[in-house]
Coordinates of N, CA and C in Angstrom, one line a residue:
X187 N 112.4 -64.8 -33.7 CA 111.2 -64.0 -33.4 C 111.5 -62.6 -33.4
X188 N 112.7 -62.2 -32.9 CA 113.1 -60.9 -32.7 C 113.5 -60.3 -33.9
X189 N 114.1 -61.2 -34.8 CA 114.4 -60.6 -36.1 C 113.3 -60.5 -37.1
X190 N 112.3 -61.3 -36.8 CA 111.0 -61.1 -37.8 C 110.2 -59.8 -37.0
X191 N 110.2 -59.2 -35.7 CA 109.5 -58.2 -35.4 C 110.5 -57.1 -35.7
X192 N 111.7 -57.1 -35.8 CA 112.5 -55.9 -36.3 C 112.3 -55.8 -37.8
X193 N 112.0 -56.8 -38.6 CA 111.7 -56.6 -40.0 C 110.2 -56.0 -40.4
X194 N 109.6 -56.7 -39.5 CA 108.2 -55.9 -39.6 C 107.9 -54.5 -39.2
X195 N 108.8 -54.0 -38.4 CA 108.5 -52.3 -38.1 C 109.3 -52.0 -39.1
X196 N 110.5 -52.4 -39.8 CA 111.0 -51.8 -40.8 C 110.3 -51.8 -42.3
X197 N 109.2 -52.6 -42.1 CA 108.4 -52.7 -43.4 C 107.1 -51.9 -43.2
X198 N 106.9 -50.8 -42.2 CA 105.7 -50.1 -42.1 C 105.6 -49.1 -43.1
X199 N 104.5 -48.7 -43.6 CA 104.3 -47.8 -45.0 C 104.8 -46.4 -44.1
X200 N 105.3 -45.5 -45.0 CA 105.8 -44.1 -44.4 C 104.8 -43.3 -44.1
X201 N 104.9 -42.4 -43.4 CA 103.8 -41.1 -43.5 C 103.5 -40.3 -44.5
X202 N 102.1 -40.1 -44.5 CA 101.8 -39.1 -45.3 C 102.3 -37.9 -45.6
X203 N 102.6 -37.2 -46.5 CA 103.1 -35.9 -46.4 C 101.7 -34.8 -46.2
X204 N 102.0 -33.8 -45.5 CA 100.9 -32.8 -45.1 C 100.7 -32.0 -46.4
X205 N 99.2 -31.7 -46.7 CA 99.1 -31.1 -48.1 C 99.2 -29.6 -47.4
X206 N 99.5 -28.9 -48.3 CA 99.6 -27.4 -48.2 C 98.6 -26.5 -48.1
X207 N 98.4 -25.8 -47.3 CA 96.9 -24.9 -47.1 C 96.0 -25.5 -46.2
X208 N 96.3 -26.6 -45.7 CA 95.4 -27.2 -45.0 C 95.6 -27.6 -43.5
X209 N 95.3 -26.7 -42.4 CA 95.8 -27.0 -41.1 C 95.5 -28.3 -40.5
X210 N 95.9 -28.7 -39.6 CA 95.7 -30.0 -39.1 C 94.4 -30.0 -38.3
X211 N 93.7 -31.0 -38.5 CA 92.2 -31.2 -37.9 C 91.2 -31.2 -38.9
X212 N 89.8 -31.4 -38.4 CA 88.7 -31.6 -39.6 C 88.3 -30.2 -39.6
X213 N 88.0 -30.1 -41.0 CA 87.3 -28.8 -41.5 C 86.2 -29.2 -42.2
X214 N 84.7 -28.7 -41.6 CA 83.7 -28.9 -42.4 C 83.3 -28.0 -43.5
X215 N 82.6 -28.8 -44.3 CA 82.2 -28.0 -45.7 C 81.1 -27.0 -45.7
X216 N 80.2 -27.0 -44.7 CA 79.2 -25.7 -44.7 C 79.8 -24.8 -43.4
X217 N 81.0 -24.8 -43.3 CA 81.5 -23.8 -42.4 C 81.1 -22.5 -42.6
X218 N 81.5 -21.8 -43.9 CA 81.4 -20.6 -44.3 C 79.5 -20.3 -44.2
X219 N 79.0 -21.0 -44.5 CA 77.3 -20.9 -44.7 C 77.0 -20.9 -43.3
X220 N 77.4 -21.6 -42.2 CA 76.9 -21.2 -40.9 C 77.5 -20.0 -40.6
X221 N 78.7 -19.7 -40.8 CA 79.3 -18.6 -40.2 C 78.3 -17.0 -40.9
X222 N 77.6 -17.5 -42.0 CA 77.1 -16.2 -42.6 C 75.6 -16.4 -42.1
X223 N 75.0 -17.5 -41.8 CA 73.7 -17.5 -41.3 C 73.8 -16.8 -39.7
X224 N 75.0 -17.0 -39.0 CA 74.8 -16.6 -37.4 C 75.2 -15.1 -37.5
X225 N 76.0 -14.5 -38.6 CA 76.0 -13.1 -38.6 C 74.8 -12.3 -39.0
X226 N 74.0 -13.3 -39.8 CA 72.9 -12.6 -40.3 C 71.4 -12.4 -39.3
X227 N 71.5 -13.6 -38.4 CA 70.3 -13.5 -37.4 C 70.9 -13.0 -36.1
X228 N 71.9 -12.6 -36.2 CA 72.5 -11.9 -34.9 C 72.0 -10.4 -34.8
X229 N 71.6 -10.1 -33.5 CA 70.7 -9.0 -33.1 C 71.8 -7.5 -33.1
X230 N 71.6 -6.5 -33.5 CA 72.7 -5.6 -33.9 C 72.9 -4.6 -32.6
X231 N 72.1 -5.0 -31.4 CA 72.4 -4.4 -30.3 C 73.7 -5.2 -29.1
X232 N 73.9 -6.4 -29.9 CA 74.6 -7.3 -28.9 C 76.3 -7.1 -29.6
X233 N 76.4 -6.2 -30.6 CA 77.6 -5.9 -30.9 C 78.2 -4.8 -30.7
X234 N 77.9 -3.7 -31.3 CA 78.4 -2.3 -31.2 C 77.3 -1.5 -30.8
X235 N 76.5 -1.7 -29.7 CA 75.6 -0.6 -29.3 C 74.3 -0.6 -30.1
X236 N 73.4 0.5 -29.7 CA 72.2 0.4 -30.4 C 72.3 0.7 -31.9
X237 N 71.3 0.3 -32.9 CA 71.1 0.5 -34.2 C 71.3 1.8 -34.3
X238 N 71.6 2.1 -35.7 CA 71.7 3.7 -36.0 C 70.2 4.0 -36.5
X239 N 69.6 4.8 -36.2 CA 68.3 5.4 -36.3 C 68.3 6.9 -36.4
X240 N 67.5 7.4 -37.2 CA 67.3 8.7 -37.5 C 67.2 9.7 -36.6
X241 N 68.0 10.7 -36.4 CA 67.9 11.7 -35.3 C 66.9 12.5 -35.5
X242 N 65.5 12.9 -34.5 CA 64.7 13.7 -34.9 C 65.5 15.3 -35.2
X243 N 64.6 16.0 -35.9 CA 65.2 17.3 -35.9 C 64.9 18.1 -34.7
X244 N 65.7 19.3 -34.5 CA 65.4 20.2 -33.3 C 63.9 21.0 -33.3
X245 N 63.5 21.4 -34.4 CA 62.4 21.8 -34.8 C 61.1 20.9 -34.5
X246 N 61.3 19.7 -34.5 CA 60.0 18.9 -34.4 C 60.3 18.4 -32.9
X247 N 60.0 19.3 -32.0 CA 60.2 19.1 -30.6 C 58.8 18.6 -30.0
X248 N 58.5 17.9 -29.1 CA 57.5 17.6 -28.5 C 56.4 18.5 -27.8
X249 N 55.2 18.7 -28.4 CA 54.7 19.8 -27.7 C 53.7 19.4 -26.8
X250 N 52.9 20.3 -26.1 CA 51.8 20.1 -25.2 C 50.7 19.5 -25.5
X251 N 50.2 18.3 -25.2 CA 49.1 17.8 -25.5 C 48.9 17.4 -27.0
X252 N 50.3 16.7 -27.6 CA 50.1 16.8 -28.9 C 49.8 15.3 -29.0
X253 N 49.8 14.3 -27.9 CA 49.8 13.0 -28.4 C 48.0 12.6 -27.7
X254 N 47.2 13.6 -27.2 CA 45.9 13.3 -26.8 C 45.2 13.1 -28.4
X255 N 44.0 12.2 -28.0 CA 43.1 12.2 -29.2 C 42.5 13.3 -29.6
X256 N 42.7 13.3 -31.1 CA 42.0 14.7 -31.6 C 40.6 14.4 -32.1
X257 N 39.6 15.1 -31.7 CA 38.1 15.2 -31.7 C 37.8 15.7 -33.0
X258 N 36.8 15.1 -33.8 CA 36.5 15.7 -35.3 C 35.8 16.9 -34.9
X259 N 36.2 18.2 -35.7 CA 35.6 19.5 -35.6 C 34.0 19.4 -35.7
X260 N 33.2 20.1 -34.8 CA 31.5 20.2 -35.2 C 31.4 20.8 -36.5
X261 N 30.4 20.3 -37.0 CA 29.8 20.8 -38.3 C 29.1 22.0 -37.8
X262 N 29.2 23.0 -38.5 CA 28.6 24.3 -38.4 C 27.0 24.4 -39.2
X263 N 26.4 25.0 -38.5 CA 25.1 25.3 -39.0 C 25.1 26.0 -40.2
X264 N 24.5 25.9 -41.1 CA 24.1 26.9 -42.0 C 23.2 28.0 -41.8
X265 N 23.7 29.1 -42.3 CA 22.8 30.2 -42.0 C 21.4 30.1 -42.8
X266 N 21.3 29.5 -43.7 CA 20.1 29.5 -44.5 C 19.0 28.4 -43.9
X267 N 19.7 27.4 -43.4 CA 19.0 26.5 -42.7 C 19.1 26.2 -41.0
X268 N 18.7 27.3 -40.4 CA 18.6 27.2 -39.0 C 17.5 26.4 -38.3
X269 N 17.9 25.9 -37.3 CA 16.9 25.2 -36.6 C 15.7 25.7 -35.7
X270 N 14.4 25.4 -36.1 CA 13.5 26.0 -35.3 C 13.1 25.5 -33.9
X271 N 12.8 26.1 -33.0 CA 12.4 25.8 -31.8 C 11.3 24.5 -31.7
X272 N 11.1 23.7 -30.9 CA 10.1 22.7 -31.0 C 8.6 23.4 -30.7
X273 N 7.7 22.5 -31.2 CA 6.2 23.2 -30.9 C 6.0 22.8 -29.7
X274 N 5.5 23.9 -29.1 CA 5.1 23.7 -27.3 C 4.0 22.8 -27.1
X275 N 3.6 22.1 -26.2 CA 2.7 21.0 -26.1 C 1.4 21.9 -25.5
X276 N 0.3 21.1 -25.6 CA -1.0 21.7 -25.5 C -1.4 22.5 -23.9
X277 N -0.5 21.5 -23.1 CA -0.4 22.0 -21.6 C 0.4 23.0 -21.0
X278 N 1.2 23.6 -22.1 CA 1.9 24.6 -22.1 C 1.0 25.9 -21.7
X279 N 1.8 26.7 -20.7 CA 0.9 27.9 -20.5 C 2.1 29.2 -20.0
X280 N 2.4 29.9 -21.2 CA 3.3 31.0 -21.0 C 3.0 31.9 -19.6
X281 N 4.2 32.2 -19.3 CA 4.3 33.0 -18.1 C 4.4 34.3 -18.7
X282 N 3.3 35.1 -18.0 CA 3.2 36.4 -18.6 C 3.8 37.3 -17.3
X283 N 4.5 38.1 -17.7 CA 5.3 38.9 -16.6 C 4.5 40.5 -16.6
X284 N 4.0 40.9 -15.8 CA 3.5 42.0 -15.6 C 4.5 42.9 -15.0
X285 N 4.4 44.2 -15.6 CA 5.3 45.3 -14.5 C 4.7 45.7 -13.4
X286 N 5.2 45.8 -12.6 CA 4.4 46.5 -11.4 C 4.9 47.7 -10.9
X287 N 4.2 48.7 -10.3 CA 4.8 49.9 -10.0 C 4.8 50.0 -8.3
X288 N 5.7 49.4 -7.8 CA 5.9 49.1 -6.2 C 5.7 50.4 -5.5
X289 N 5.8 51.3 -6.3 CA 6.2 52.8 -5.4 C 4.5 53.2 -5.4
X290 N 3.7 53.0 -6.1 CA 2.6 53.4 -6.1 C 1.7 52.4 -5.2
X291 N 2.0 51.3 -5.3 CA 1.5 50.1 -4.5 C 1.6 50.2 -3.2
X292 N 2.8 50.8 -2.9 CA 2.9 50.8 -1.2 C 2.4 52.4 -1.0
X293 N 2.4 53.0 -1.6 CA 1.5 54.4 -1.5 C 0.0 54.1 -1.1
X294 N -0.5 53.6 -2.0 CA -2.1 53.1 -1.8 C -2.2 52.2 -0.3
X295 N -1.2 51.5 -0.2 CA -1.4 50.4 1.0 C -1.2 51.3 2.4
X296 N -0.4 52.4 2.2 CA -0.3 53.3 3.3 C -1.3 54.1 3.7
X297 N -2.0 54.7 2.6 CA -3.1 55.6 2.4 C -4.4 54.7 3.2
X298 N -4.4 53.7 2.3 CA -5.7 52.9 2.9 C -5.2 52.1 4.3
X299 N -4.5 51.9 4.7 CA -4.2 51.2 5.8 C -4.4 51.7 7.1
X300 N -4.9 51.0 8.2 CA -5.3 51.7 9.6 C -4.1 52.0 10.2
X301 N -3.9 53.2 10.9 CA -3.0 53.7 11.5 C -2.6 52.6 12.8
X302 N -1.3 52.3 13.3 CA -0.9 51.8 14.4 C -1.7 52.5 15.7
X303 N -1.9 51.4 16.4 CA -2.5 51.9 17.6 C -1.4 52.0 18.7
X304 N -1.3 53.0 19.6 CA -0.3 53.0 20.7 C -0.2 52.1 21.3
X305 N 1.0 51.8 21.7 CA 1.0 50.4 22.8 C 1.1 51.1 24.2
X306 N 0.6 50.6 24.9 CA 0.6 50.6 26.4 C 1.4 50.2 27.1
X307 N 2.1 51.2 27.9 CA 3.3 51.0 28.8 C 2.9 51.0 30.5
X308 N 3.6 50.7 30.9 CA 3.2 50.9 32.8 C 4.8 51.3 33.3
X309 N 4.9 52.2 34.0 CA 5.9 52.9 34.7 C 5.9 52.6 36.3
X310 N 6.9 52.1 36.7 CA 6.8 51.6 38.1 C 7.9 52.3 38.9
X311 N 8.8 53.1 38.1 CA 9.9 53.7 39.1 C 9.9 55.2 38.8
X312 N 10.8 55.6 39.7 CA 10.8 57.2 39.5 C 11.8 57.5 38.5
X313 N 12.6 56.5 38.0 CA 13.3 56.8 36.9 C 12.7 56.8 35.7
X314 N 11.6 56.2 35.6 CA 10.7 56.1 34.4 C 11.0 54.8 33.4
X315 N 11.4 53.8 34.4 CA 11.6 52.3 33.9 C 10.2 52.0 33.6
X316 N 9.8 51.4 32.1 CA 8.8 51.0 31.7 C 8.9 49.8 30.9
X317 N 7.7 49.0 30.9 CA 7.4 47.6 30.3 C 6.1 47.9 29.7
X318 N 5.9 47.0 28.9 CA 4.6 46.8 28.1 C 3.8 46.1 29.0
X319 N 2.7 46.7 28.8 CA 1.3 46.4 29.6 C 0.8 45.0 29.3
X320 N 0.5 44.8 27.8 CA -0.2 43.8 27.5 C 0.5 42.3 27.8
X321 N 1.7 42.0 27.6 CA 2.3 40.9 28.0 C 2.5 40.5 29.6
X322 N 2.2 41.8 30.3 CA 2.9 41.7 31.6 C 1.6 40.7 32.7
X323 N 0.5 40.9 31.9 CA -0.5 40.1 32.8 C -1.7 41.0 33.2
X324 N -1.3 42.3 33.2 CA -2.0 43.2 34.0 C -3.3 43.9 33.6
X325 N -2.9 43.7 32.0 CA -4.2 43.9 31.0 C -5.3 43.1 30.9
X326 N -6.3 43.1 30.9 CA -7.6 42.1 30.6 C -7.6 41.7 29.0
X327 N -6.5 40.9 28.6 CA -6.6 40.8 27.2 C -7.5 39.6 26.8
X328 N -7.3 38.5 27.6 CA -8.3 37.3 27.4 C -9.9 37.3 27.5
X329 N -10.1 38.2 28.4 CA -11.3 38.5 29.0 C -12.4 38.9 27.7
X330 N -11.7 40.2 26.9 CA -12.6 40.6 26.3 C -12.6 39.9 24.8
X331 N -12.0 38.5 24.8 CA -12.4 37.9 23.4 C -13.7 37.8 23.3
X332 N -14.0 37.4 21.7 CA -15.3 37.1 21.6 C -15.9 35.8 22.0
X333 N -14.8 35.0 21.8 CA -15.0 33.3 22.4 C -14.6 33.0 23.6
X334 N -14.8 34.1 24.5 CA -14.2 33.7 26.1 C -15.1 33.0 26.7
X335 N -15.0 31.8 27.1 CA -15.8 31.0 28.0 C -16.6 30.4 27.1
X336 N -16.6 30.2 25.8 CA -17.3 29.2 24.9 C -16.4 28.2 24.6
X337 N -17.3 26.8 24.8 CA -16.7 25.5 24.7 C -16.2 25.2 23.3
X338 N -14.7 24.8 23.0 CA -14.1 24.7 21.9 C -15.2 23.5 21.0
X339 N -14.9 23.5 19.6 CA -15.9 22.9 18.9 C -15.4 21.5 19.0
X340 N -14.0 21.2 19.1 CA -13.4 19.6 19.3 C -14.1 19.3 20.5
X341 N -14.2 19.7 21.8 CA -14.8 19.5 22.9 C -16.2 18.8 22.9
X342 N -17.0 19.9 22.2 CA -18.5 19.4 21.8 C -18.4 18.2 20.9
X343 N -17.7 18.0 20.0 CA -17.6 17.3 19.1 C -17.3 15.6 19.8
X344 N -16.2 15.6 21.0 CA -15.9 14.7 21.3 C -16.9 14.4 22.4
X345 N -17.4 15.1 22.9 CA -18.6 14.8 24.2 C -19.9 14.2 23.3
X346 N -20.2 14.5 22.1 CA -21.1 13.9 21.2 C -20.8 12.4 20.8
X347 N -19.7 12.3 20.3 CA -19.1 10.8 20.1 C -19.3 10.0 21.4
X348 N -18.8 10.6 22.6 CA -18.9 9.5 23.6 C -20.0 9.2 23.9
X349 N -21.2 10.1 23.9 CA -22.7 10.0 24.4 C -23.3 9.1 23.5
X350 N -22.9 9.0 21.9 CA -23.2 8.1 21.1 C -23.0 6.6 21.6
X351 N -21.7 6.7 21.9 CA -21.1 5.2 21.9 C -21.7 4.6 23.1
X352 N -21.8 5.7 24.0 CA -22.5 5.2 25.4 C -23.8 4.8 25.1
X353 N -24.7 5.4 24.3 CA -26.0 4.8 23.9 C -26.2 3.4 23.2
X354 N -25.1 3.4 22.1 CA -25.0 2.1 21.3 C -24.6 0.9 22.4
X355 N -23.8 1.3 23.4 CA -23.3 0.1 24.5 C -24.8 -0.1 25.1
X356 N -25.3 1.0 25.7 CA -26.5 0.5 26.4 C -27.6 -0.6 25.6
X357 N -27.7 0.2 24.3 CA -28.7 -0.6 23.6 C -28.3 -1.9 23.3
X358 N -27.0 -2.1 23.3 CA -26.6 -3.5 23.0 C -26.7 -4.3 24.1
X359 N -26.2 -3.9 25.4 CA -26.8 -4.6 26.5 C -28.3 -5.1 26.8
X360 N -28.8 -3.9 26.5 CA -30.6 -4.4 26.6 C -30.9 -5.6 25.6
X361 N -30.2 -5.2 24.6 CA -30.7 -6.6 23.4 C -30.1 -7.9 23.8
X362 N -28.8 -8.0 24.4 CA -28.4 -9.2 25.0 C -29.1 -9.6 26.2
X363 N -29.9 -8.7 27.0 CA -30.7 -9.3 28.1 C -31.9 -9.6 27.6
X364 N -32.3 -9.0 26.7 CA -33.8 -9.3 26.1 C -33.7 -10.8 25.5
X365 N -32.5 -10.9 24.8 CA -32.3 -12.3 24.1 C -32.1 -13.4 25.1
X366 N -31.4 -13.1 26.4 CA -31.2 -14.3 27.3 C -32.3 -14.2 28.3
X367 N -33.4 -13.3 28.4 CA -34.4 -13.3 29.2 C -35.5 -14.3 29.1
X368 N -36.0 -14.9 30.2 CA -36.9 -16.2 30.3 C -38.3 -15.7 29.7
X369 N -39.0 -16.7 29.0 CA -40.3 -16.6 28.1 C -41.3 -17.3 29.0
X370 N -42.3 -16.6 29.4 CA -43.4 -17.2 29.9 C -44.4 -17.9 28.9
X371 N -44.9 -19.2 29.4 CA -45.4 -20.1 28.5 C -47.1 -19.8 28.7
X372 N -47.7 -19.7 27.4 CA -49.4 -19.3 27.4 C -50.1 -20.2 28.1
X373 N -51.1 -20.3 28.4 CA -51.9 -21.5 28.8 C -52.1 -22.5 28.0
X374 N -52.5 -22.2 26.8 CA -52.7 -23.0 25.7 C -51.4 -23.9 25.5
X375 N -50.1 -23.3 25.5 CA -49.1 -24.1 25.4 C -48.9 -25.1 26.7
X376 N -49.2 -24.3 27.9 CA -49.1 -25.4 29.2 C -50.0 -26.5 29.1
X377 N -51.2 -26.4 28.7 CA -52.1 -27.6 28.5 C -51.4 -28.5 27.5
X378 N -51.0 -28.1 26.4 CA -50.7 -29.0 25.5 C -49.4 -29.8 25.8
X379 N -48.5 -29.0 26.3 CA -47.6 -29.8 27.1 C -47.8 -30.9 28.1
X380 N -48.7 -30.4 29.1 CA -49.2 -31.5 29.8 C -49.7 -32.7 29.4
X381 N -50.9 -32.4 28.4 CA -51.2 -33.5 27.5 C -50.2 -34.4 27.0
X382 N -49.3 -33.8 26.4 CA -48.3 -34.8 25.4 C -47.4 -35.5 26.7
X383 N -47.1 -34.9 28.2 CA -46.5 -35.6 28.9 C -47.3 -36.9 29.4
X384 N -48.8 -36.7 29.9 CA -49.5 -37.4 30.2 C -49.8 -38.8 29.2
X385 N -49.9 -38.2 28.1 CA -50.0 -39.3 26.9 C -48.7 -40.1 27.0
X386 N -47.3 -39.6 27.0 CA -46.2 -40.4 26.8 C -46.0 -41.1 28.3
X387 N -46.7 -40.8 29.2 CA -46.5 -41.5 30.5 C -47.5 -42.8 30.5
X388 N -48.7 -42.8 29.8 CA -49.5 -43.8 29.5 C -49.0 -44.8 28.8
X389 N -48.4 -44.1 27.3 CA -47.4 -45.4 26.9 C -46.5 -46.1 27.4
X390 N -45.6 -45.2 28.1 CA -44.3 -45.9 28.9 C -45.0 -46.9 30.0
X391 N -45.9 -46.5 30.6 CA -46.7 -47.3 31.5 C -47.3 -48.5 31.0
X392 N -47.8 -48.8 30.0 CA -48.1 -49.8 29.0 C -47.5 -51.0 28.8
X393 N -46.2 -50.2 28.5 CA -45.0 -51.3 28.3 C -44.5 -51.7 29.4
X394 N -44.4 -51.1 30.7 CA -43.9 -51.4 31.7 C -44.9 -52.4 32.3
X395 N -46.1 -52.4 32.1 CA -47.1 -53.4 32.7 C -46.9 -54.7 31.8
X396 N -46.5 -54.5 30.7 CA -46.4 -55.6 29.7 C -45.2 -56.6 30.1
X397 N -44.4 -55.9 31.0 CA -43.0 -56.5 31.1 C -43.5 -58.0 31.8
X398 N -42.6 -59.0 31.6 CA -42.4 -60.4 32.1 C -42.3 -60.3 33.8
X399 N -42.8 -61.0 34.6 CA -42.8 -60.9 35.9 C -41.3 -61.3 36.4
X400 N -40.7 -62.4 36.0 CA -39.7 -62.9 36.3 C -38.5 -62.0 35.3
X401 N -37.5 -61.5 36.0 CA -36.5 -60.7 35.1 C -35.2 -61.8 35.2
X402 N -35.0 -62.7 34.6 CA -33.8 -63.6 34.7 C -32.8 -63.1 34.1
X403 N -32.8 -62.3 33.3 CA -31.8 -61.7 32.3 C -31.1 -60.6 32.4
X404 N -30.0 -60.2 32.3 CA -29.5 -58.8 32.4 C -30.3 -57.8 31.5
X405 N -30.6 -58.2 30.2 CA -31.3 -57.3 29.5 C -32.8 -56.6 30.1
X406 N -33.4 -57.9 30.5 CA -34.8 -57.6 31.3 C -34.8 -56.7 32.0
X407 N -33.5 -56.8 33.1 CA -33.3 -56.2 34.5 C -33.0 -54.6 33.9
X408 N -32.5 -54.6 33.0 CA -32.1 -53.2 32.4 C -32.9 -52.2 31.8
X409 N -33.7 -53.1 31.0 CA -35.1 -52.4 30.3 C -36.1 -52.1 31.3
X410 N -36.3 -52.9 32.5 CA -37.3 -52.5 33.4 C -36.9 -51.2 34.3
X411 N -35.6 -51.3 34.6 CA -34.9 -49.9 35.1 C -35.2 -48.9 34.4
X412 N -34.8 -49.1 33.2 CA -35.0 -47.7 32.1 C -36.4 -47.4 32.1
X413 N -37.4 -48.3 32.0 CA -38.8 -47.7 32.1 C -39.3 -47.2 33.4
X414 N -38.7 -47.7 34.5 CA -38.8 -46.9 35.8 C -38.6 -45.7 35.9
X415 N -37.2 -45.3 35.3 CA -36.5 -44.2 35.5 C -37.7 -43.1 34.5
X416 N -38.0 -43.5 33.6 CA -38.8 -42.5 32.7 C -40.0 -42.4 33.3
X417 N -40.8 -43.2 33.9 CA -42.0 -43.0 34.7 C -41.7 -42.0 35.7
X418 N -40.7 -42.0 36.2 CA -40.3 -41.4 37.6 C -40.2 -40.0 37.2
X419 N -39.4 -39.4 35.9 CA -39.3 -38.2 35.5 C -40.6 -37.5 35.1
X420 N -41.4 -38.5 34.1 CA -42.5 -38.1 33.6 C -43.3 -37.5 34.8
X421 N -43.6 -38.2 35.8 CA -44.5 -38.3 36.9 C -44.0 -36.7 37.6
X422 N -42.4 -36.4 37.8 CA -42.2 -35.3 38.5 C -42.3 -34.0 37.4
X423 N -42.1 -34.2 36.0 CA -42.5 -33.1 35.3 C -43.9 -32.7 35.1
X424 N -44.9 -33.8 35.3 CA -46.4 -33.4 35.3 C -46.8 -32.9 36.7
X425 N -46.2 -33.2 37.8 CA -46.6 -32.6 39.1 C -46.0 -31.2 39.0
X426 N -44.8 -31.0 38.3 CA -44.5 -29.6 38.6 C -45.2 -28.7 37.8
X427 N -45.6 -29.0 36.7 CA -46.7 -28.1 36.0 C -47.8 -28.0 36.3
X428 N -48.6 -29.2 36.7 CA -49.8 -28.9 37.3 C -49.7 -27.8 38.4
X429 N -48.6 -28.3 39.3 CA -48.9 -27.2 40.6 C -48.6 -25.7 40.4
X430 N -47.6 -25.3 39.2 CA -47.4 -24.1 38.9 C -48.1 -23.6 37.9
X431 N -49.2 -22.5 38.1 CA -49.8 -21.8 37.0 C -48.8 -21.1 35.7
X432 N -47.8 -20.5 36.2 CA -47.1 -19.9 35.3 C -45.7 -20.3 35.2
X433 N -45.4 -20.7 33.9 CA -44.0 -21.5 33.7 C -43.0 -20.5 32.9
X434 N -41.9 -20.7 33.1 CA -40.9 -19.6 32.3 C -39.9 -20.6 31.7
X435 N -39.5 -20.5 30.4 CA -38.2 -21.0 29.7 C -37.4 -20.1 29.3
X436 N -36.2 -20.3 29.8 CA -35.1 -19.5 29.2 C -34.6 -19.9 27.9
X437 N -34.2 -18.5 27.3 CA -34.1 -18.8 25.8 C -32.4 -19.1 25.8
X438 N -32.1 -20.3 25.7 CA -30.5 -20.7 25.5 C -29.9 -20.7 24.2

């Protein structure tokens, strides 16, 4: 068995010779293409600083308000086509200014004006201390007025209004008393009422006389009591009217 294993090891194939130009390990076929794509898509800032940009000229420096939005220039009106003022409305009244001569006006006012009245003073000391007499209360100022002692118009107007209101109130009270006053019956009305009461008494008395002698039910007793009450009330009214010649009735 040992001889067989030794023979078998001796019979193994020899190793392959390495090819020139190929290092050890796997090399992909698309390696160069991948490198090219990676270098193509790589940012320029990640390798050697910022990209090379054209440097501005020193003559093209930033000026003040150069970045503000520019407004289009206004169109100038032509000399031959000047705009006319609008037509004024009908209600427009122009202001007419008149030149005044204030010097002559003041001179005329002074000539025609009344002279100033002298002011009254009162001296009360040896040194000549004086004060105005009019506001002091010693001068009879209010007594000499034309309307002194005259009742003002608003007082007379108020008194007239109060008097008118009082008259209206008295008239309304009298009217209410008249409406609530008692009315006297005339002789004709008195006799008519008396006749009507006697006639009513006779009708009820006839009904009362026609009642049965025996009142054995509740209805018969109640009917009899009702007729008796009516007869008593009518007799009382007839006696009162016959007794008094003047009858007064209240207006309710």
